[in-house]
Each structure stands twice: as C-alpha cells, then as structure tokens.
Coordinates of C-alpha atoms in Angstrom, one line a residue:
Chain G
R100 CA 66.9 -4.2 98.5
K101 CA 63.9 -2.3 99.8
E102 CA 63.8 -1.6 103.6
V103 CA 60.4 -3.1 103.9
E104 CA 59.2 -5.8 101.5
Q105 CA 55.8 -7.1 101.0
D106 CA 54.1 -9.4 98.5
P107 CA 52.1 -7.0 96.4
G108 CA 49.3 -9.5 95.7
P109 CA 46.6 -9.1 94.7
F110 CA 45.0 -11.5 97.1
N111 CA 41.4 -12.3 96.0
V112 CA 39.6 -14.3 98.6
P113 CA 35.9 -15.2 99.3
E114 CA 34.0 -13.8 102.1
G115 CA 34.7 -15.7 105.4
A116 CA 38.1 -16.8 104.3
T117 CA 41.2 -16.4 106.4
V118 CA 44.1 -14.6 104.8
A119 CA 47.6 -13.9 105.9
F120 CA 50.1 -11.2 104.8
N121 CA 53.8 -11.2 105.4
C122 CA 56.4 -8.5 105.5
T123 CA 60.1 -8.4 106.1
Y124 CA 62.3 -5.5 107.1
S125 CA 66.0 -5.0 106.6
N126 CA 67.0 -2.6 109.3
S127 CA 67.7 -4.3 112.6
A128 CA 67.5 -1.0 114.4
S129 CA 63.7 -0.9 113.6
Q130 CA 61.9 -0.3 116.8
S131 CA 58.2 0.0 116.2
F132 CA 56.0 -1.8 113.8
F133 CA 52.5 -1.2 112.4
W134 CA 50.0 -2.3 109.9
Y135 CA 48.2 0.5 108.0
R136 CA 45.2 0.2 105.8
Q137 CA 44.7 2.3 102.6
D138 CA 41.5 2.3 100.7
C139 CA 41.6 3.2 97.0
R140 CA 42.5 6.9 96.6
K141 CA 42.3 7.5 100.3
E142 CA 45.0 8.2 102.9
P143 CA 46.6 5.5 105.0
K144 CA 45.0 4.8 108.4
L145 CA 46.5 2.9 111.3
L146 CA 45.0 -0.6 111.6
M147 CA 47.1 -1.8 114.5
S148 CA 50.5 -1.7 116.1
V149 CA 52.5 -4.9 116.2
Y150 CA 54.1 -6.0 119.5
S151 CA 56.7 -8.7 120.1
S152 CA 54.2 -10.7 122.1
G153 CA 51.7 -10.7 119.2
N154 CA 48.4 -8.9 119.5
E155 CA 44.9 -9.3 118.4
D156 CA 42.1 -6.9 117.6
G157 CA 38.9 -8.7 116.8
R158 CA 39.4 -10.6 113.6
F159 CA 42.9 -9.2 113.1
T160 CA 46.1 -10.7 114.6
A161 CA 49.5 -9.2 114.2
Q162 CA 52.8 -11.0 114.9
L163 CA 56.4 -9.9 115.1
N164 CA 59.5 -12.0 114.9
R165 CA 62.5 -9.8 115.6
A166 CA 65.1 -12.5 115.1
S167 CA 63.8 -13.1 111.5
Q168 CA 62.8 -9.5 111.0
Y169 CA 59.4 -10.6 109.9
I170 CA 55.9 -9.2 110.5
S171 CA 52.6 -10.8 109.7
L172 CA 48.9 -9.9 109.7
L173 CA 46.2 -12.5 109.8
I174 CA 42.6 -11.6 109.0
R175 CA 39.9 -14.1 109.9
D176 CA 36.4 -14.3 108.6
S177 CA 37.1 -11.7 106.0
K178 CA 34.4 -9.2 105.1
L179 CA 33.8 -7.3 101.9
S180 CA 34.8 -4.2 103.8
D181 CA 38.2 -5.6 104.4
S182 CA 39.1 -5.0 100.7
A183 CA 41.9 -2.5 100.7
T184 CA 45.7 -2.3 100.5
Y185 CA 47.5 -3.3 103.7
L186 CA 50.8 -1.5 104.3
C187 CA 53.5 -2.9 106.5
V188 CA 55.2 0.0 108.3
V189 CA 58.4 0.2 110.3
Q190 CA 59.8 3.0 112.5
I191 CA 63.5 3.1 113.2
S192 CA 64.8 4.2 116.5
G193 CA 66.5 7.6 116.8
S194 CA 65.5 11.2 116.8
A195 CA 63.5 11.1 113.6
R196 CA 60.1 9.7 113.7
Q197 CA 59.4 9.0 110.0
L198 CA 57.7 5.8 109.0
T199 CA 59.1 3.5 106.4
F200 CA 56.4 1.9 104.3
G201 CA 56.2 -1.2 102.3
S202 CA 54.6 -1.0 98.9
G203 CA 51.5 -2.7 100.3
T204 CA 49.5 -5.9 99.7
Q205 CA 46.2 -5.5 97.8
L206 CA 43.3 -7.5 99.2
T207 CA 39.9 -8.0 97.5
V208 CA 37.3 -9.9 99.3
L209 CA 34.7 -11.4 96.9
P210 CA 31.1 -12.0 97.7
Chain T
G164 CA 37.3 16.6 115.9
A165 CA 39.0 18.0 112.9
G166 CA 41.7 15.8 111.3
V167 CA 44.6 16.7 109.1
S168 CA 43.6 18.8 106.2
Q169 CA 45.4 19.5 103.0
S170 CA 44.9 21.8 100.1
P171 CA 44.4 21.7 97.2
S172 CA 43.1 18.2 96.8
N173 CA 44.1 18.1 93.2
K174 CA 46.7 20.2 91.4
V175 CA 47.5 20.1 87.7
T176 CA 50.5 22.1 86.5
E177 CA 52.8 22.5 83.6
K178 CA 56.4 21.3 83.7
G179 CA 58.6 24.1 84.9
K180 CA 56.1 25.8 87.1
D181 CA 56.3 26.1 90.9
V182 CA 53.6 24.7 93.2
E183 CA 52.7 25.1 96.8
L184 CA 50.9 22.5 98.8
R185 CA 49.4 23.2 102.2
C186 CA 48.9 21.1 105.3
D187 CA 46.9 22.0 108.4
P188 CA 47.8 19.4 111.2
I189 CA 45.6 18.3 114.0
S190 CA 45.4 21.1 116.6
G191 CA 48.0 20.6 119.3
H192 CA 50.1 18.1 117.3
T193 CA 53.8 19.1 117.5
A194 CA 55.1 16.8 114.9
L195 CA 54.4 17.1 111.2
Y196 CA 55.5 15.0 108.3
W197 CA 55.4 15.1 104.5
Y198 CA 55.4 11.9 102.4
R199 CA 54.7 11.3 98.8
Q200 CA 53.2 8.3 97.1
S201 CA 53.9 7.6 93.4
L202 CA 51.6 5.4 91.4
G203 CA 52.0 1.8 92.6
Q204 CA 54.7 2.7 95.1
G205 CA 54.9 2.8 98.8
L206 CA 55.0 6.1 100.7
E207 CA 58.3 7.9 100.6
F208 CA 59.3 10.1 103.5
L209 CA 60.2 13.7 102.6
I210 CA 60.6 15.9 105.6
Y211 CA 59.8 16.0 109.3
F212 CA 59.1 19.0 111.7
Q213 CA 59.1 18.7 115.4
G214 CA 58.3 21.7 117.5
N215 CA 60.9 24.5 117.1
S216 CA 63.7 22.1 116.2
A217 CA 65.4 22.2 112.9
P218 CA 63.5 20.0 110.4
D219 CA 64.8 16.6 109.2
K220 CA 65.1 17.2 105.5
S221 CA 66.8 13.9 104.7
G222 CA 64.1 12.6 102.5
L223 CA 63.8 15.6 100.1
P224 CA 64.7 14.2 96.6
S225 CA 66.3 17.4 95.3
D226 CA 66.9 21.1 96.0
R227 CA 63.8 21.9 94.1
F228 CA 61.8 20.7 97.1
S229 CA 61.5 22.8 100.3
A230 CA 59.1 23.1 103.1
E231 CA 58.4 25.4 106.0
R232 CA 56.2 25.4 109.0
T233 CA 55.0 28.7 110.3
G234 CA 54.2 29.2 114.0
G235 CA 54.5 25.5 114.7
S236 CA 51.3 24.7 112.9
V237 CA 50.5 25.1 109.2
S238 CA 53.1 23.8 106.7
T239 CA 53.8 24.5 103.1
L240 CA 55.6 22.2 100.7
T241 CA 57.0 24.0 97.7
I242 CA 58.2 22.3 94.5
Q243 CA 60.1 24.6 92.2
R244 CA 60.5 24.0 88.4
T245 CA 58.2 20.9 88.5
Q246 CA 59.1 17.9 86.5
Q247 CA 56.9 15.1 85.3
E248 CA 58.4 12.7 87.8
D249 CA 57.1 14.9 90.6
S250 CA 53.6 13.7 89.8
A251 CA 52.4 11.8 92.9
V252 CA 50.1 12.1 95.9
Y253 CA 51.7 14.3 98.5
L254 CA 50.5 13.3 102.0
C255 CA 50.9 15.2 105.2
A256 CA 50.7 13.5 108.7
S257 CA 50.8 14.8 112.2
S258 CA 51.4 13.3 115.6
A259 CA 51.2 14.4 119.2
T260 CA 54.7 13.1 120.0
S261 CA 54.8 13.0 123.7
G262 CA 58.3 11.7 123.4
R263 CA 57.4 8.1 122.6
V264 CA 58.7 6.7 119.3
S265 CA 55.4 5.0 118.6
D266 CA 53.0 8.1 118.6
T267 CA 50.4 7.5 116.0
Q268 CA 50.7 9.5 112.8
Y269 CA 47.4 10.7 111.4
F270 CA 47.3 11.4 107.6
G271 CA 45.6 14.0 105.7
P272 CA 43.7 13.1 102.4
G273 CA 46.6 14.2 100.3
T274 CA 47.2 16.5 97.3
R275 CA 47.2 14.7 94.0
L276 CA 49.8 16.6 91.8
T277 CA 49.9 16.0 88.1
V278 CA 52.7 17.6 86.1
L279 CA 52.0 17.8 82.4

C-alpha cells in the first residue's frame, strides 16, 4: 500500500465548476500536511498547508481529518489557470524532514 | 531573489556511464533534499542534508547513488554506472529549517536524466 494515495484522475471540469480532490495517508505519525501544485514539466510549488481546523485561501479550501487519515482540497470557481497536477504531501514527525508525495491528481479546466 | 537552481537541465547519457547533477540551494537555507520523479510517478525522497549533520541517505535506491554537499551549500548527486531505470527528473529542494517541522521546501526546476 502506498503511504499517500490519491485518485490520479484526470478530472476535466468546465470553467467555474467546483472540484474536490481527496487523499489518504497510511502513517499515523504524519505530522504536517500540504497540497503542492505541479504544472507540466515544472517543479512542484507549495499551494497551501493543511491544518486540523481547516483553512481557506481564496478559492481554495483544505481540510484534514486525522481520525480518518484523510485530506481534501476544494477548488471553487475553477479557472483555466488551475489546470495542473495537485500533489498531496505528508511530512512524518522525527528528525528527517523529507516529504512523502502522492502520485498526484491531474486537473484540466476546460473553457 | 534567486531560487533553487539545478544543472544541467537535461542530461542524456549511455547506460554504464557516470553522471553528476548539481544543485544550488537558496542562499542561507541549511536544509537540502534530493528527490526523483519517474514518469507518471510521485516524487521519491533520496537524501537529506541538514547543516553539518550526517546526511539521511535512507532513500537512496542503491549504492550506485551518492551525494555530497560542500561547504553547507552546493550539492552534487552522483549516479555511477547508470541504468535505464535511473531515467527520471531529479529534483532538489531547500528549506530554511528554523527547527519547525513544517518549513516550506522550495524546489529547483530539476534535471531530466535520460539513460539510453
């Protein structure tokens, strides 16, 4: 079983749609959670951190459920520029700081 | 300001050859990471450097892979006797690491390695 699992998609949605991505993680020692965005043939970039209380950044809302080991990302009023691969990322507590990445969910927003 | 830079951006090599990939982290960042991303796969952790501490090499897939970080700044990832399965994008990241687990990692553009 992968440490971080995501639906690979692809998700093809029209402009203005609301789309939700889900992610599950297997290691209960996971301490920090993030969503990264990766454009085609580009490096990953941090989209937002995910907090237990849930957090919102403009059209993006992230939620964490520690009991279910589940993370979500909601994008409202999607734009063409939102087309990318969204990576669910987990950081396990301890001395090492490496990130564990899901394989990503591909989103295409259509005009 | 300058971000993480990597060179070369693309490298094509023949099976069995050695390659060196370079990473220049963001100035002042004490933590440096190497990851690789194979086609259609998620990023896979390779190695982590933090200041002058011994590196965490737990992600290196074989003894053909090694990395060093000179002077706490530039890092070189070396792959000896390359194999076709080594073909991937090798990404470097750095973070400030003030001691908090959640310090943001900033990625370089990667080196796309193709082993023929």
